Coordinates of C-alpha atoms in Angstrom, one line a residue:
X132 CA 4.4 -26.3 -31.2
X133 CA 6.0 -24.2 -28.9
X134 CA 7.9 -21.0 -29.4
X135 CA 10.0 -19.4 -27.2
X136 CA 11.2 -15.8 -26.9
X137 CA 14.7 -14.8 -25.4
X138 CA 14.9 -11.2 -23.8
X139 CA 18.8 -10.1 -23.7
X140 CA 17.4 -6.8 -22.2
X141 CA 14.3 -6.4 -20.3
X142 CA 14.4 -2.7 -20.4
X143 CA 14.3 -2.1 -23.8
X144 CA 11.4 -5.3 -23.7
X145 CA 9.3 -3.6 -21.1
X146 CA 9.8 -0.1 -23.0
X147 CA 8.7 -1.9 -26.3
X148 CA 5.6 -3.2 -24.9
X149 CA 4.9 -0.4 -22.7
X150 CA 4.5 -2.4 -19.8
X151 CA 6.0 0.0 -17.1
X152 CA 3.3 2.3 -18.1
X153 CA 0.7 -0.6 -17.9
X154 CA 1.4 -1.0 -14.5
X155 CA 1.4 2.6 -13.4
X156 CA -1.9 3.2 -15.0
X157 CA -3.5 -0.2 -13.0
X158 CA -1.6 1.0 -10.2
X159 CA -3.5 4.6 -10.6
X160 CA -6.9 2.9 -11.2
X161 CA -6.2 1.7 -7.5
X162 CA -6.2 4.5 -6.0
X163 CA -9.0 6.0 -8.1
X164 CA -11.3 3.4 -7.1
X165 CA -10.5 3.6 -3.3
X166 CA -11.2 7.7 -4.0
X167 CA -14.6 6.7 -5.9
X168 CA -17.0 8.5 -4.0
X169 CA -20.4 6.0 -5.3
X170 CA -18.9 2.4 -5.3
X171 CA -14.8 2.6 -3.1
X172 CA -12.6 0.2 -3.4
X173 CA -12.5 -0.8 0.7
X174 CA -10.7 -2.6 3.5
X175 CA -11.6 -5.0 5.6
X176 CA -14.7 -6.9 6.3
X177 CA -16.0 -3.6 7.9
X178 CA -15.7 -1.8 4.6
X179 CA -13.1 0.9 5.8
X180 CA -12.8 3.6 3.4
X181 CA -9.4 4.8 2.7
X182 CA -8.8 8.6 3.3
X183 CA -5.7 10.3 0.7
X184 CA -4.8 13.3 2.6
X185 CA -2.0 15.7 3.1
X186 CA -0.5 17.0 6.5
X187 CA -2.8 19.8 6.9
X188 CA -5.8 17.4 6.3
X189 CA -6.8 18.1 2.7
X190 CA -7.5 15.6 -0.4
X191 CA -4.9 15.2 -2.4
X192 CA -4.7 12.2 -4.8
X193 CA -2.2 13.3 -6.9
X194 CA 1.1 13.3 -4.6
X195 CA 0.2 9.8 -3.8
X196 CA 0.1 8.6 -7.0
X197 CA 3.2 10.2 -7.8
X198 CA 4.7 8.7 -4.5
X199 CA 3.4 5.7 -5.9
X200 CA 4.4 6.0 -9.6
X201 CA 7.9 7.0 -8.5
X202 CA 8.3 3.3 -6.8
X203 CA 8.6 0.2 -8.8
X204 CA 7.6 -1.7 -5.7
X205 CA 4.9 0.4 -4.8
X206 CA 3.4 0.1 -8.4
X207 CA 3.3 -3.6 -8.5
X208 CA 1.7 -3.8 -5.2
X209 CA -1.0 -1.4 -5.8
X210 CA -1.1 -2.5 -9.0
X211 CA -2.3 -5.9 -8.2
X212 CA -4.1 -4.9 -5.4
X213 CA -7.9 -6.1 -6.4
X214 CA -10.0 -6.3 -2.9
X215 CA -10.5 -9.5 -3.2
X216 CA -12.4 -11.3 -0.3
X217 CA -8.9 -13.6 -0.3
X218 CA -7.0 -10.6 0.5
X219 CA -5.6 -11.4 4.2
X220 CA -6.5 -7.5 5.0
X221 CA -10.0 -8.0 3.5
X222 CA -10.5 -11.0 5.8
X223 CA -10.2 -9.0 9.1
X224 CA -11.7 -6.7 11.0
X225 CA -11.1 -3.1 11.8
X226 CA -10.0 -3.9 15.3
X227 CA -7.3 -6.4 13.8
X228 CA -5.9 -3.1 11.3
X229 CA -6.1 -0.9 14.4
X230 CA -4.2 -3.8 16.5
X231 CA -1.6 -3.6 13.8
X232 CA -1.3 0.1 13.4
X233 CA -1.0 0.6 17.2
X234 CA 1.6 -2.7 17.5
X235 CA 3.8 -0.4 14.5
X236 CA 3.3 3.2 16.5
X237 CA 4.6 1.1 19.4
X238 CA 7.5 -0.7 17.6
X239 CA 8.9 3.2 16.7
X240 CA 8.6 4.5 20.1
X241 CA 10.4 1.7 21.8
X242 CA 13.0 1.0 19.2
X243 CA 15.5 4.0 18.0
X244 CA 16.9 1.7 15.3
X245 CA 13.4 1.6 13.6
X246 CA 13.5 2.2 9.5
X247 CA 10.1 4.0 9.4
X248 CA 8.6 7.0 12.1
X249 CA 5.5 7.5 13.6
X250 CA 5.2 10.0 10.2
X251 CA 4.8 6.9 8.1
X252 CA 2.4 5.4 10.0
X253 CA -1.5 6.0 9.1
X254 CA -4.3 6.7 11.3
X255 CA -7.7 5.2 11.5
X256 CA -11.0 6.3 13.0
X257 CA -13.0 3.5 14.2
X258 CA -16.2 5.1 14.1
X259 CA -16.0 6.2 10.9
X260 CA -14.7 3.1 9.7
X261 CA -12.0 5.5 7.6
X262 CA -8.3 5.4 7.3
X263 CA -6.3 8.1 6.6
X264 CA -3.1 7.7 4.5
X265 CA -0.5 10.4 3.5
X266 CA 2.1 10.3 1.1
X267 CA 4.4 9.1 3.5
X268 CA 2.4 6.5 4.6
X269 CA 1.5 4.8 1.3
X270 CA 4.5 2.3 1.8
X271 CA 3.3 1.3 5.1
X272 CA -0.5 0.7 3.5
X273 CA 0.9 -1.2 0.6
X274 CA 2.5 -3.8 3.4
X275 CA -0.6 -3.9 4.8
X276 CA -2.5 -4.7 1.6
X277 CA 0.2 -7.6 0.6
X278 CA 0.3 -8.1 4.5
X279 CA 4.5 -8.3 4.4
X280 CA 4.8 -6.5 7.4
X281 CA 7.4 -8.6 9.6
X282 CA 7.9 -9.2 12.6
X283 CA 10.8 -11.0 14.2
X284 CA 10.3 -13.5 16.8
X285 CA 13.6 -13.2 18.1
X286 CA 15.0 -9.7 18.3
X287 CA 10.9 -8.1 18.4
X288 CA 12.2 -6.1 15.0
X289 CA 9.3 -5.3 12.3
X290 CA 10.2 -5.0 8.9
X291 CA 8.1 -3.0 6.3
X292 CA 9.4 -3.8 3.1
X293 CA 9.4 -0.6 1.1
X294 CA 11.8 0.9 4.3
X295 CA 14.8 -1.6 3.3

């Protein structure tokens, strides 16, 4: 036997079953376990560690989760995010991420029309095998993660997403 359920209004549905809040607290539990200091959640198959910081180079886990919280999209995507080995970012290597970080610094300083800066980009240091993400670079990380960062063949445009 099969029963079905029809939902005239998702908001109210997701509200009932508290499943915005679900998401947000998955989505937190992210970041958390890439802050853990005994056992992080990493990146790639070099085991980068990723870095929360502010502008002036301090911890601060808190504004990115409220960047995060404050973004449907961003919530799903760090909300699924699991490390998985079949994660495309957990399948290359930390010259690949710096590859692509570089290839994005280069897209904004060639291309005025550019939907993102060189402020939303985040930084890597190879020899620490860290990255260092801000709270205006979380979109650009969560691209990375789901690996939707575009780019064009024909016009040479990249498109990140959470910049649309």
């Amino acid at each position: 036997m099969v029963e079905t359920v029809k939902v005239y209004d998702g908001l109210t549905f997701s509200e009932l079953f508290c499943l915005e809040e679900m998401r947000k607290q998955y989505a937190e539990n992210t970041i958390d376990r890439f802050n853990d200091t005994d056992n992080p959640l990493t990146l790639t198959r070099d085991k980068v560690k990723v870095k929360f910081m502010t502008d002036t180079n301090e911890l601060d886990i808190e504004k990115v989760k409220n960047r995060i919280c404050n973004d449907d999209k961003l919530v799903t995507t760090f909300a699924r995010f699991k490390g998985t080995k079949s994660s495309t970012i957990q399948k290359i290597g930390i010259d690949k991420l710096e590859q692509a970080l570089d290839r994005l610094k280069a897209y904004v300083e060639s291309d005025a029309t550019a939907k993102f800066s060189i402020i939303n980009i985040p930084s890597i240091d190879k020899e620490k095998l860290e990255i260092f993400v801000t709270e205006d670079q979380v979109p650009i990380l969560a691209a990375l993660l789901e690996n939707k960062v575009i780019e064009r063949i024909l016009d040479k445009s990249i498109r990140v997403p959470y910049f649309e």
